PDB file of C-alpha atoms in Angstrom:
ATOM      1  CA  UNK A 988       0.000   0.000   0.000  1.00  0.00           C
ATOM      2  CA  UNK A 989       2.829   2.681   0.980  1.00  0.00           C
ATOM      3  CA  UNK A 990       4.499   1.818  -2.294  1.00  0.00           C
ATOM      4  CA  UNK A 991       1.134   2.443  -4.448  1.00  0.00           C
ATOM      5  CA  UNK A 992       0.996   5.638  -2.751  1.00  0.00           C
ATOM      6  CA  UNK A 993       4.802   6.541  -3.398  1.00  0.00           C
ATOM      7  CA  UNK A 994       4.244   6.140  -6.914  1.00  0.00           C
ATOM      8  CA  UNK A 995       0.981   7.828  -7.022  1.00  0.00           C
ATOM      9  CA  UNK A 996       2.842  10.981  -4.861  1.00  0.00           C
ATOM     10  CA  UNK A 997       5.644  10.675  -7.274  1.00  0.00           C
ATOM     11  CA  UNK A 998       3.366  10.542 -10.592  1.00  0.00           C
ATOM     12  CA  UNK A 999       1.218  13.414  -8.945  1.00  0.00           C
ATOM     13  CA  UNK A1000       4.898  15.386  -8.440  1.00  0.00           C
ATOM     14  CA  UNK A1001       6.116  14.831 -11.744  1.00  0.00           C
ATOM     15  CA  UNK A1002       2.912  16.138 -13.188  1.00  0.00           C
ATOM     16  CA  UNK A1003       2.756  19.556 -11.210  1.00  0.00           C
ATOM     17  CA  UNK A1004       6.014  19.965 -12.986  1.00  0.00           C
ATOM     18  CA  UNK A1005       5.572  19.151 -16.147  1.00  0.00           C
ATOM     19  CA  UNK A1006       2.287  21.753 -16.106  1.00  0.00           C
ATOM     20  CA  UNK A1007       4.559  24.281 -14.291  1.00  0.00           C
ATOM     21  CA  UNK A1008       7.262  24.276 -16.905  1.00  0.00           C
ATOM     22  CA  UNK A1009       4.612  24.515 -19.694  1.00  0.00           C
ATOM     23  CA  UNK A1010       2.843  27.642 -18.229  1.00  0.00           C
ATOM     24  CA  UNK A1011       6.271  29.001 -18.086  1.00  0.00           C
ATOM     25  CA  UNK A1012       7.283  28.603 -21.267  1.00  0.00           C
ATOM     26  CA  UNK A1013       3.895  29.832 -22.541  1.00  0.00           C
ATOM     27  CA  UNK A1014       4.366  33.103 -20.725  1.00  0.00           C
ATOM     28  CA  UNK A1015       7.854  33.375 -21.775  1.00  0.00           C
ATOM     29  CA  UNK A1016       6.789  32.701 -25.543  1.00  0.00           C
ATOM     30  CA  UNK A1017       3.615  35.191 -25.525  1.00  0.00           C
ATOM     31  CA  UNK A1018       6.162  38.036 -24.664  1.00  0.00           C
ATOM     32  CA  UNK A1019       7.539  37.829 -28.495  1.00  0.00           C
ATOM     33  CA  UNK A1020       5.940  39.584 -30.836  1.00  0.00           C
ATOM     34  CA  UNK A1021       7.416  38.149 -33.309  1.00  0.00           C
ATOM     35  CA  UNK A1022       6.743  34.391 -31.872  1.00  0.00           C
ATOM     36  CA  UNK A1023       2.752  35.134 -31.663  1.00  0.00           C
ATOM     37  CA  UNK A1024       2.675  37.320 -34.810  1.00  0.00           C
ATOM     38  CA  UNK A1025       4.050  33.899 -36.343  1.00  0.00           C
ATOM     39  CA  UNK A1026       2.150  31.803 -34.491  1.00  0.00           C
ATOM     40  CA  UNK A1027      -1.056  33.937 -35.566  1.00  0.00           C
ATOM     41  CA  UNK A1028      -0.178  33.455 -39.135  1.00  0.00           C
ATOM     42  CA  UNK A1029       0.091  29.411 -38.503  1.00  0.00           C
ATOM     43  CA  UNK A1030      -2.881  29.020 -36.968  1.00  0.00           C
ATOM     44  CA  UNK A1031      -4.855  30.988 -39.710  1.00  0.00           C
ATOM     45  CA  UNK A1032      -3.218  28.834 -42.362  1.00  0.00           C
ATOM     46  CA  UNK A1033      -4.076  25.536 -40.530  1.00  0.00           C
ATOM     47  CA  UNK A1034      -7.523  26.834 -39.951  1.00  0.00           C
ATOM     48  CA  UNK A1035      -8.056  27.534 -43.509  1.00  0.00           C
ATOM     49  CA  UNK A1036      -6.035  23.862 -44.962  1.00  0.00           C
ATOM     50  CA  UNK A1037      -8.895  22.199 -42.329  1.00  0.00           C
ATOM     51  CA  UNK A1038     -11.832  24.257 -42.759  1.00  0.00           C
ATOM     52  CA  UNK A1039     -11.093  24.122 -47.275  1.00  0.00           C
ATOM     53  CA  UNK A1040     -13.296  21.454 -47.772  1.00  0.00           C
ATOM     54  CA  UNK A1041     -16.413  23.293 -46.251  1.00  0.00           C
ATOM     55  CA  UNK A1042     -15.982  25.961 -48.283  1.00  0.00           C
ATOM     56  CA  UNK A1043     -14.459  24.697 -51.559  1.00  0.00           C
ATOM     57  CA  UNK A1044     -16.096  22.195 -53.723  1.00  0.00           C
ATOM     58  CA  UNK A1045     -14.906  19.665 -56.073  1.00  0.00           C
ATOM     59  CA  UNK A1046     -15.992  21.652 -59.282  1.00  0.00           C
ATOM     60  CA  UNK A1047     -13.932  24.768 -57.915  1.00  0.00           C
ATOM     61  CA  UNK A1048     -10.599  22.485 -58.264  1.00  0.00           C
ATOM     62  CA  UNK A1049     -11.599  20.491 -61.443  1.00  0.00           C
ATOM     63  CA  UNK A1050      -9.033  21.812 -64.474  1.00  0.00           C
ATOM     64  CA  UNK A1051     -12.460  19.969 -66.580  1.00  0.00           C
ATOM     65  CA  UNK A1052     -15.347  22.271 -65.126  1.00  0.00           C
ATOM     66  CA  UNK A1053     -13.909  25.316 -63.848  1.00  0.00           C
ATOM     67  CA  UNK A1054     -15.984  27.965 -63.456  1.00  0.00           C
ATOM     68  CA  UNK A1055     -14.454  30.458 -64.956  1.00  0.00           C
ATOM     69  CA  UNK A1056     -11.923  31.224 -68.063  1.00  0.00           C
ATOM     70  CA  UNK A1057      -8.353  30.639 -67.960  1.00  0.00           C
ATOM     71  CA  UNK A1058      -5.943  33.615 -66.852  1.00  0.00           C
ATOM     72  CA  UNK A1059      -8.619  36.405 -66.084  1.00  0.00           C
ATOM     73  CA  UNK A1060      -7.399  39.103 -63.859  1.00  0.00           C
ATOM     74  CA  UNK A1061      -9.254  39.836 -60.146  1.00  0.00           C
ATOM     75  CA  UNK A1062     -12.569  40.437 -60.126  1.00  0.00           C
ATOM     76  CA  UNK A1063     -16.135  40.731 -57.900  1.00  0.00           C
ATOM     77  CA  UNK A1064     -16.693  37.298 -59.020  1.00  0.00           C
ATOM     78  CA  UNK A1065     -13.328  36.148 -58.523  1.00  0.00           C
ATOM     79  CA  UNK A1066     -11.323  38.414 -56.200  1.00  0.00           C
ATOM     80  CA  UNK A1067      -7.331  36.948 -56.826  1.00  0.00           C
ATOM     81  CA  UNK A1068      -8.618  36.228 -60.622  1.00  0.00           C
ATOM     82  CA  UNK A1069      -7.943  32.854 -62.192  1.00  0.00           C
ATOM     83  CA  UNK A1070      -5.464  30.350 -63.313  1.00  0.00           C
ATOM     84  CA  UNK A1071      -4.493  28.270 -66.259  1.00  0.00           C
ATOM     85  CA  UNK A1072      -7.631  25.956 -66.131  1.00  0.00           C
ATOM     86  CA  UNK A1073     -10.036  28.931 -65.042  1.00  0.00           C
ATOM     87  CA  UNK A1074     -10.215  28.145 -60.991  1.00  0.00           C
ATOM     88  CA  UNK A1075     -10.277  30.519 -58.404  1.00  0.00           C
ATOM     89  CA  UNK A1076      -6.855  31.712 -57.091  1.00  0.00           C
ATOM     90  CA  UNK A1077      -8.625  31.649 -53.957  1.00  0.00           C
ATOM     91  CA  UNK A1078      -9.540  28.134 -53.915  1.00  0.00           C
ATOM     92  CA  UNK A1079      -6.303  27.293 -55.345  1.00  0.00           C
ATOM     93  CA  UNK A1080      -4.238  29.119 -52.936  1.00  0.00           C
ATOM     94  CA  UNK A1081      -6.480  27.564 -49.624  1.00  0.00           C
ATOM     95  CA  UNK A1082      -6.510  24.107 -50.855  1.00  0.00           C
ATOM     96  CA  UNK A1083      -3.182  24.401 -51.831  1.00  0.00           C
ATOM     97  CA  UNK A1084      -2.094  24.584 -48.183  1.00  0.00           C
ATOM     98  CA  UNK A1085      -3.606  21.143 -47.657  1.00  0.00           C
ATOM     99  CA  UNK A1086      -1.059  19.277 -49.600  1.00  0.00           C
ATOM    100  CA  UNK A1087       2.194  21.786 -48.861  1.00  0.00           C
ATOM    101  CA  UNK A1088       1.300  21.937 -44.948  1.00  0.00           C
ATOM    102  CA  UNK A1089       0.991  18.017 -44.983  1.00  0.00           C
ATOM    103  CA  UNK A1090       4.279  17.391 -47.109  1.00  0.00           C
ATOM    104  CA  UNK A1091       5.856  19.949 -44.726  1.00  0.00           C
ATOM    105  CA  UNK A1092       4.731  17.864 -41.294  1.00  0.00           C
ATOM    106  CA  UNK A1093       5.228  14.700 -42.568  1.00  0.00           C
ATOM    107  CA  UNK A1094       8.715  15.037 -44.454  1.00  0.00           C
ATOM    108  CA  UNK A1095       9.783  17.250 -40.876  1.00  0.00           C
ATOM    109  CA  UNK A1096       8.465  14.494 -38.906  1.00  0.00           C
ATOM    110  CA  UNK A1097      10.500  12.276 -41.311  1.00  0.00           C
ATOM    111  CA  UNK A1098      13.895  14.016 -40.825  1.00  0.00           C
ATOM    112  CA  UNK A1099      14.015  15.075 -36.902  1.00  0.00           C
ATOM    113  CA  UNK A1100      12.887  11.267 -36.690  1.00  0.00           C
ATOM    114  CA  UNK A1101      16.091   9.905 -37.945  1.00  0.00           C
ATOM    115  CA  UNK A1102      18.791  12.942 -37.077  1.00  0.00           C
ATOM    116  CA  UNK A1103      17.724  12.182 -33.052  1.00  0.00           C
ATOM    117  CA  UNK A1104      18.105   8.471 -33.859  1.00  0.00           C
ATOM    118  CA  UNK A1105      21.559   9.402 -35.468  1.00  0.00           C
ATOM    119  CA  UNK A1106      22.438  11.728 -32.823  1.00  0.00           C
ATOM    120  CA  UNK A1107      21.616  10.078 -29.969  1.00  0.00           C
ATOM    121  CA  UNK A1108      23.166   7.349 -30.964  1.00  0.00           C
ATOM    122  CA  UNK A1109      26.320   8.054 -32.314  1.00  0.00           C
ATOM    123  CA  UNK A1110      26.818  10.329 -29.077  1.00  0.00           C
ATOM    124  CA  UNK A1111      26.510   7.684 -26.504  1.00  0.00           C
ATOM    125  CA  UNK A1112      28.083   4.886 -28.173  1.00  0.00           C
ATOM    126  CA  UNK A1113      30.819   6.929 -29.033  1.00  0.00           C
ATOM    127  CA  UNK A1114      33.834   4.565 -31.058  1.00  0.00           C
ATOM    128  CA  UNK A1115      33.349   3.207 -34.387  1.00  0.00           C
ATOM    129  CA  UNK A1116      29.889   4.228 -34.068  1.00  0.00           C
ATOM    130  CA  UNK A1117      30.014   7.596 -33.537  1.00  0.00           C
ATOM    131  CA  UNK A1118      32.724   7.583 -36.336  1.00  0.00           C
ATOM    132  CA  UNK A1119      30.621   6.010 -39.012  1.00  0.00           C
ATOM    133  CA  UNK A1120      27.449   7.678 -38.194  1.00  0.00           C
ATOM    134  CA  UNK A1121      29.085  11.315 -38.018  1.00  0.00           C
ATOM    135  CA  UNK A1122      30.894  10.650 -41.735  1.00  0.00           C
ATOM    136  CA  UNK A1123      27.834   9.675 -43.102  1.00  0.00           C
ATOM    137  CA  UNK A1124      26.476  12.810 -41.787  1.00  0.00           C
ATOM    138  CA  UNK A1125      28.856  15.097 -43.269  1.00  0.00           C
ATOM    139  CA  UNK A1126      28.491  13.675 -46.551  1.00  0.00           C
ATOM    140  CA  UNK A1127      24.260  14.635 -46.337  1.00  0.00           C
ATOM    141  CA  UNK A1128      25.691  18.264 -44.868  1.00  0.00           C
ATOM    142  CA  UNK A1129      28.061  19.072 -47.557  1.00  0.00           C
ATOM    143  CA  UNK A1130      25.996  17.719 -50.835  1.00  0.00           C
ATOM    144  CA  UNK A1131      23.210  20.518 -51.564  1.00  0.00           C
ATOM    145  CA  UNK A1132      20.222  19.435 -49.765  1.00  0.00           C
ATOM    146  CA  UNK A1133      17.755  20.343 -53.008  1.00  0.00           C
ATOM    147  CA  UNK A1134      20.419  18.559 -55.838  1.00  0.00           C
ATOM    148  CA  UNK A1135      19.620  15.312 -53.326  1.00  0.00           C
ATOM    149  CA  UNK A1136      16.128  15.875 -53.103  1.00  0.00           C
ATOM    150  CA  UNK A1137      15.342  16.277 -56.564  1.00  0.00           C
ATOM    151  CA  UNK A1138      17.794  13.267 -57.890  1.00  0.00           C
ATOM    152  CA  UNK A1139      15.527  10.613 -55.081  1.00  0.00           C
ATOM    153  CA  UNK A1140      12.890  11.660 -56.465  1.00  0.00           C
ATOM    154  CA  UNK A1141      13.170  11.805 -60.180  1.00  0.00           C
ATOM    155  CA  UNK A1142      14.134   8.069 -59.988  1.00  0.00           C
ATOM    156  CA  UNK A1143      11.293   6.945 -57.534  1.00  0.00           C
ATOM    157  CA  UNK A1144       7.321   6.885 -58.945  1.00  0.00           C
ATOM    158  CA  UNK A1145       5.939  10.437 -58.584  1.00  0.00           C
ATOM    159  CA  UNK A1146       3.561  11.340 -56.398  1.00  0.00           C
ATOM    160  CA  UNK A1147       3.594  13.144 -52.719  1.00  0.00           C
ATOM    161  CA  UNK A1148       4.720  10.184 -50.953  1.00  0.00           C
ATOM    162  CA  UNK A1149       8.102  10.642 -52.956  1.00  0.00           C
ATOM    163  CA  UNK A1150       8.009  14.026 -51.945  1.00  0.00           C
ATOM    164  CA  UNK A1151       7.712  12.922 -48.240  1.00  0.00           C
ATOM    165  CA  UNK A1152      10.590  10.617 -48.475  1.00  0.00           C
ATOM    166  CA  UNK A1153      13.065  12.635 -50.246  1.00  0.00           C
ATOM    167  CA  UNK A1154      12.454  16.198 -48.159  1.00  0.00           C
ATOM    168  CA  UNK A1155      12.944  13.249 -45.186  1.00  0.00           C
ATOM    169  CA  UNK A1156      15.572  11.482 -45.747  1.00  0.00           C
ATOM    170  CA  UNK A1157      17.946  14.656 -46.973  1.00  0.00           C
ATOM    171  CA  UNK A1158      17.581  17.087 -44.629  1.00  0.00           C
ATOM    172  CA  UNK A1159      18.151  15.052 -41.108  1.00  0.00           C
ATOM    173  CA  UNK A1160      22.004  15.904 -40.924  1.00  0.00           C
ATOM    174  CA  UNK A1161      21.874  19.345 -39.257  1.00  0.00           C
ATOM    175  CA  UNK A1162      19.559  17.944 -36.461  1.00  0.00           C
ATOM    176  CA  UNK A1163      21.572  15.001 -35.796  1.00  0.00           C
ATOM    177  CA  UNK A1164      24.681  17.087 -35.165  1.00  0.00           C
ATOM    178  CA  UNK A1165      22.879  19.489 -32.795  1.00  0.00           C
ATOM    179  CA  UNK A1166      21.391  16.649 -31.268  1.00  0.00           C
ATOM    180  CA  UNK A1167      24.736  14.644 -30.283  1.00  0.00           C
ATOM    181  CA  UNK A1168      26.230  17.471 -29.141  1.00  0.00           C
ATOM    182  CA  UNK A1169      23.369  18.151 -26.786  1.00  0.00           C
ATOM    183  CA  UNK A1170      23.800  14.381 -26.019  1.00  0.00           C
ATOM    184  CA  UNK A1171      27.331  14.750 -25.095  1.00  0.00           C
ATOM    185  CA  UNK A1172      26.445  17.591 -22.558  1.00  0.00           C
ATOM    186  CA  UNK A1173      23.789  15.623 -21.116  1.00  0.00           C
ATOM    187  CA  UNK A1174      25.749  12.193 -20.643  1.00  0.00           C
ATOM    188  CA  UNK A1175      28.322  14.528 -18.921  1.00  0.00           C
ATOM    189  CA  UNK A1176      26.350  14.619 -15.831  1.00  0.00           C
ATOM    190  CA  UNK A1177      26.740  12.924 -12.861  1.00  0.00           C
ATOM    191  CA  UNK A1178      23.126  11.579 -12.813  1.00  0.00           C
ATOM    192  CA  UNK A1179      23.922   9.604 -15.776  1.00  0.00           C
ATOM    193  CA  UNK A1180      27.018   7.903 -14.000  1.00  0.00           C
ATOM    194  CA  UNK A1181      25.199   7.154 -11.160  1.00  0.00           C
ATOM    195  CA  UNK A1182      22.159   5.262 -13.398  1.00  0.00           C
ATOM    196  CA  UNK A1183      24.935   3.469 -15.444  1.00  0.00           C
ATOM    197  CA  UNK A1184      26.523   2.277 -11.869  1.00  0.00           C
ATOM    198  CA  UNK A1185      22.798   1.515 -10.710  1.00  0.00           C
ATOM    199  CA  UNK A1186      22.662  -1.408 -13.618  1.00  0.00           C
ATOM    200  CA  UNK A1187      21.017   0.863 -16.681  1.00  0.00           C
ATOM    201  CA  UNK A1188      21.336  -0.426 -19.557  1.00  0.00           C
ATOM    202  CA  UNK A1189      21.541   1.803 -23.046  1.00  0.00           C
ATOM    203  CA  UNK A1190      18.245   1.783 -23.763  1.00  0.00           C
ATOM    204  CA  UNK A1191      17.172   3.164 -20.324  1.00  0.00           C
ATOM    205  CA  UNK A1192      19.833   5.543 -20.279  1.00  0.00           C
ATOM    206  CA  UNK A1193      18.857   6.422 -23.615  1.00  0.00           C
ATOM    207  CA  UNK A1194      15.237   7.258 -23.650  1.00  0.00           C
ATOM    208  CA  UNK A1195      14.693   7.960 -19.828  1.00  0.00           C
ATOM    209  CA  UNK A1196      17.586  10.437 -18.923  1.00  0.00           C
ATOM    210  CA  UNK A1197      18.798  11.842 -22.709  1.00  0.00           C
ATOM    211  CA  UNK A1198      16.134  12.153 -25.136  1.00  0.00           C
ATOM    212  CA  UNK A1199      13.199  13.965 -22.283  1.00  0.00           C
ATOM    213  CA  UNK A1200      16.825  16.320 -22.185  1.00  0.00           C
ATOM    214  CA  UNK A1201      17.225  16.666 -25.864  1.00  0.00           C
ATOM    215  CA  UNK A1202      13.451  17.496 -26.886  1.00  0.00           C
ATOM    216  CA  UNK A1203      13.644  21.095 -26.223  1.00  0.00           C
ATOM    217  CA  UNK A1204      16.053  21.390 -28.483  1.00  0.00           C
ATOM    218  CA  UNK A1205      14.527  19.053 -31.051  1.00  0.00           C
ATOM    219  CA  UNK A1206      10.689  20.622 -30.645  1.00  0.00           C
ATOM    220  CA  UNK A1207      13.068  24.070 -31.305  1.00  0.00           C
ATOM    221  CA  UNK A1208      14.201  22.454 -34.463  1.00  0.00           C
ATOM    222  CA  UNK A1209      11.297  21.082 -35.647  1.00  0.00           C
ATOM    223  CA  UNK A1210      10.008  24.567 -36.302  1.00  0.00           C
ATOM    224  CA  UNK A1211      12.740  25.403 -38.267  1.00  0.00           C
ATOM    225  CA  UNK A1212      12.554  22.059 -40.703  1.00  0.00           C
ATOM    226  CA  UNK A1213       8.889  22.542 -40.985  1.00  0.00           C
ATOM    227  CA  UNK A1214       9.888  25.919 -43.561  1.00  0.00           C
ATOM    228  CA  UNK A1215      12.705  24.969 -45.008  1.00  0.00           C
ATOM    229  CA  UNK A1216      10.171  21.268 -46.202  1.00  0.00           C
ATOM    230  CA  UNK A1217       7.562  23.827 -47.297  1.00  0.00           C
ATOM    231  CA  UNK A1218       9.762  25.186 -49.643  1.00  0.00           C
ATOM    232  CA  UNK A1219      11.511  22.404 -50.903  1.00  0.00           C
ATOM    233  CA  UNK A1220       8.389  20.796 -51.619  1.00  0.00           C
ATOM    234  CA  UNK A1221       7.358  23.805 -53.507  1.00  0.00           C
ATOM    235  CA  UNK A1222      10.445  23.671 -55.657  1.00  0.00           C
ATOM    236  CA  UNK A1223      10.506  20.272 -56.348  1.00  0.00           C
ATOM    237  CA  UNK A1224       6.576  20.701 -57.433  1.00  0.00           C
ATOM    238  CA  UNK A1225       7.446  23.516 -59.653  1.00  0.00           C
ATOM    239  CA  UNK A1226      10.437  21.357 -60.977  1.00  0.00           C
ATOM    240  CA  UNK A1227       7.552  18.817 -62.177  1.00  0.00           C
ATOM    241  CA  UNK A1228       8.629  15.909 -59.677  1.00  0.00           C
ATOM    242  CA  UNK A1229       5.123  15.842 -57.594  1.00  0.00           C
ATOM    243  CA  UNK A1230       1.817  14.585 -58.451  1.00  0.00           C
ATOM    244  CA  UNK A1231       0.442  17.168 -60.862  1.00  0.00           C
ATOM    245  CA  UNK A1232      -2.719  16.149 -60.049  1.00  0.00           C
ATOM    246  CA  UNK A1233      -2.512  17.158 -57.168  1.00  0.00           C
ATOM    247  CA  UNK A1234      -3.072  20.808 -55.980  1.00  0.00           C
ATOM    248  CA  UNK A1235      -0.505  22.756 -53.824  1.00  0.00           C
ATOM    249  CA  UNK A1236       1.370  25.820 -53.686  1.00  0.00           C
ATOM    250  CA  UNK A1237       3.989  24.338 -55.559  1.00  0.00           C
ATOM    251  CA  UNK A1238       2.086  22.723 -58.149  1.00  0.00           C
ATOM    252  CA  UNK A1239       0.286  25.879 -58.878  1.00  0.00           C
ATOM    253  CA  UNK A1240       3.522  27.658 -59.403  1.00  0.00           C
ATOM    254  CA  UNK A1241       4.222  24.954 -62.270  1.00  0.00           C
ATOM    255  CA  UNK A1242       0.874  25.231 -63.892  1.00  0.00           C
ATOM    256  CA  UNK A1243       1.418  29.293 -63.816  1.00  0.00           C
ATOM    257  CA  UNK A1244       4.782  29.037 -65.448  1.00  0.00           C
ATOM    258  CA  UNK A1245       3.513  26.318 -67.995  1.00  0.00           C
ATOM    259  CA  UNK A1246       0.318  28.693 -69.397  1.00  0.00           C
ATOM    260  CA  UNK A1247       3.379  31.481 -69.841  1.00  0.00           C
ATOM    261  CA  UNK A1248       1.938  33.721 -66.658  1.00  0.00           C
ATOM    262  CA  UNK A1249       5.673  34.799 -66.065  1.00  0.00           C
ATOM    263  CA  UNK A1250       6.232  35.989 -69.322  1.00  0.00           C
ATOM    264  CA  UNK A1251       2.941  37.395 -70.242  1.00  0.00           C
ATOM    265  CA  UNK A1252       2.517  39.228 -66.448  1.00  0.00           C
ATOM    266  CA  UNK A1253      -0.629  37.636 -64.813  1.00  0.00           C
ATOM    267  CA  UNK A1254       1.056  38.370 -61.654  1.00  0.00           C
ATOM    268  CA  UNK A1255      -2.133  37.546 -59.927  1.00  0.00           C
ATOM    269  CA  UNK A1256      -1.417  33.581 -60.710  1.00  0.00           C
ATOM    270  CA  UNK A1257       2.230  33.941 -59.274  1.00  0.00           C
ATOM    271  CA  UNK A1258       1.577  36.361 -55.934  1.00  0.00           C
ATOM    272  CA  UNK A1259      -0.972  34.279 -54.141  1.00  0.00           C
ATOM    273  CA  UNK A1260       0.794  30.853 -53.802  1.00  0.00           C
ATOM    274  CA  UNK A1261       4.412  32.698 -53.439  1.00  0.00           C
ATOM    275  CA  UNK A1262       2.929  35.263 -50.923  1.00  0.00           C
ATOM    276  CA  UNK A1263       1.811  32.531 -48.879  1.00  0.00           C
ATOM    277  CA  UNK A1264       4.686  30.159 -49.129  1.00  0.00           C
ATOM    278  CA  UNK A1265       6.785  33.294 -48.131  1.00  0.00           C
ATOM    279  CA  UNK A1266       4.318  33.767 -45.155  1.00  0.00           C
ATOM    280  CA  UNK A1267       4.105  30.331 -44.149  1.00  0.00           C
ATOM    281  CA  UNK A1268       7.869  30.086 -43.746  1.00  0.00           C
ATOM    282  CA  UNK A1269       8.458  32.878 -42.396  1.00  0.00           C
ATOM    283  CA  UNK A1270       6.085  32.097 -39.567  1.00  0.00           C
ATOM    284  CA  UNK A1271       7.547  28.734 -38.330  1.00  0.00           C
ATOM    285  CA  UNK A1272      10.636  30.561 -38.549  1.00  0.00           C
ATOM    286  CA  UNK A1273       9.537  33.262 -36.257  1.00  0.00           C
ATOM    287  CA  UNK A1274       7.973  30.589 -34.122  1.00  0.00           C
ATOM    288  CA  UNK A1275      10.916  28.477 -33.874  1.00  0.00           C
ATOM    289  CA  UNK A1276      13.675  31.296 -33.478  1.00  0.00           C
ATOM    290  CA  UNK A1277      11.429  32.234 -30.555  1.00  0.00           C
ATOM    291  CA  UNK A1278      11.221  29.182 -28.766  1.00  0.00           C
ATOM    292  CA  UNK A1279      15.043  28.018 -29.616  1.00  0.00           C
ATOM    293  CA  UNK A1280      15.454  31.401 -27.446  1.00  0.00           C
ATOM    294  CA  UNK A1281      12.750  30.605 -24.821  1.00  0.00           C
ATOM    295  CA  UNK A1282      14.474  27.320 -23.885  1.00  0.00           C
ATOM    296  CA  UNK A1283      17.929  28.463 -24.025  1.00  0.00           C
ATOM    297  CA  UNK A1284      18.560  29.966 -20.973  1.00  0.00           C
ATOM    298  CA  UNK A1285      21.593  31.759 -22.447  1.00  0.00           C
ATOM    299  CA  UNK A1286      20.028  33.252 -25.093  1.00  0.00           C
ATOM    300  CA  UNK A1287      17.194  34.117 -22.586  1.00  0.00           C
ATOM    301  CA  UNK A1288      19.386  35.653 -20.778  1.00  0.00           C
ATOM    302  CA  UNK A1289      21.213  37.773 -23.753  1.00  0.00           C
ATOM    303  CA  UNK A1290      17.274  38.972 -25.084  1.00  0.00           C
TER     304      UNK A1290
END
């Protein structure tokens, strides 16, 4: 009985903790402007990828029965004007967030995934392991993280999946070096000694004690993939290696510079995609600059 209740106390402990450090990092965060003016922008562009299909219909995004003509300029009928195939910018641009903001998650998810695997690791292994892992890593850091990208995925079937898996797989090396060196410090403590003296084994040591340390830094970094996925995934859409089927920021870009919309000047088929792939970055940037800071008591301290 006094050990149910020891747990229970200690459960109950941990808890108040875990809810005390979140209300201070939420009043630490809300005194950015920056952080909520980009937090603002992300969740009015998640509100409008969920909310599209209430408001957009099926005969909006069809290139068959669009309701209007190709490449007209704004209008009371159509306020942003049209594209190639005669649909609403507007619909275009809001649906187009479904696919871009998905690709974005999933191909972030994707990479932070396997650079904490890496990084973890390779820093508390250490020998041959930590040698491999980190050479491997410097060969994803030095090629050019787009070249990659594009050469997976013009040899594997088209399609968004693709998209996922090459954003994923090329774009894991930064975290995994941030993330062993954050390792190192953390295995540096005497807490960790002690647990490896107490019988630990790796796999305690590894996701009990380090990774709860390293997920600040990793939550901090997840921010900052999420922008730079959005806007590989838009290049490699307007490069023709998505589904072009498929509507998205990117793809939309494509179908504007296949119609000749660059040349001829329909700006209003190039700003609304680009403003809001500009925006969209820009945001989880913000976001994740100001929660990098946030957690870091140093650069707390230096703001």
């Amino acid at each position: 009985m006094t050990a149910v209740t020891t747990a229970a106390s200690t459960r109950r402990i941990a808890w108040t903790r875990r809810r005390r450090s979140l209300a201070r990092f939420c009043r630490e965060y809300a005194k950015s402007r920056a952080g909520m003016f980009g937090l603002c922008v992300l969740v009015l562009a998640g509100g409008a990828a969920v909310a599209a299909p209430l408001f957009i219909s099926a005969h909006e995004l069809s290139a068959v029965y669009a309701p209007g003509s190709p490449l007209r300029p704004p209008s009371a009928r159509f306020p942003l004007g049209t594209d190639g195939y005669g649909r609403s910018m507007v619909a275009v641009t809001v649906w187009g967030a479904r696919i871009s903001l998905t690709v974005g998650f999933l191909a972030t998810f994707m990479s932070i995934g396997i650079g904490t695997l890496v990084g973890i690791t390779a820093a508390h292994f250490r020998g041959w392991a930590d040698t491999v892992l980190m050479r491997v890593t410097d060969w994803f850091l030095v090629l050019p993280t787009l070249v990659l990208a594009a050469a997976l995925a013009s040899v594997l079937p088209r399609g968004v999946t693709t998209v996922v898996v090459a954003i994923g797989v090329t774009c894991w090396a930064t975290t995994a070096r941030l993330v062993r060196s954050q390792t190192l410090t953390v295995e540096s403590r005497p807490y960790i000694e002690r647990a490896t003296a107490l019988g630990a084994g790796h796999w305690h040591v590894m996701t009990r004690h380090v990774l709860p340390n390293v997920m600040p830094l990793v939550l901090a970094q997840t921010t900052l993939i999420v922008s730079e996925a959005i806007l590989l995934e838009a290049t490699l859409a307007f490069l023709g290696l998505s589904d072009p089927t498929k509507v998205s920021w990117g793809t939309t870009l494509q179908l504007a510079r296949q119609v000749g919309a660059v040349s001829a000047g329909d700006w209003w088929v190039l700003l609304p995609p680009g403003l809001a792939i500009a925006a969209v970055a820009l945001a989880f940037s913000l976001c994740g600059r100001t929660m990098e800071s946030v957690l870091n008591p140093r650069l707390r301290e230096r703001a």
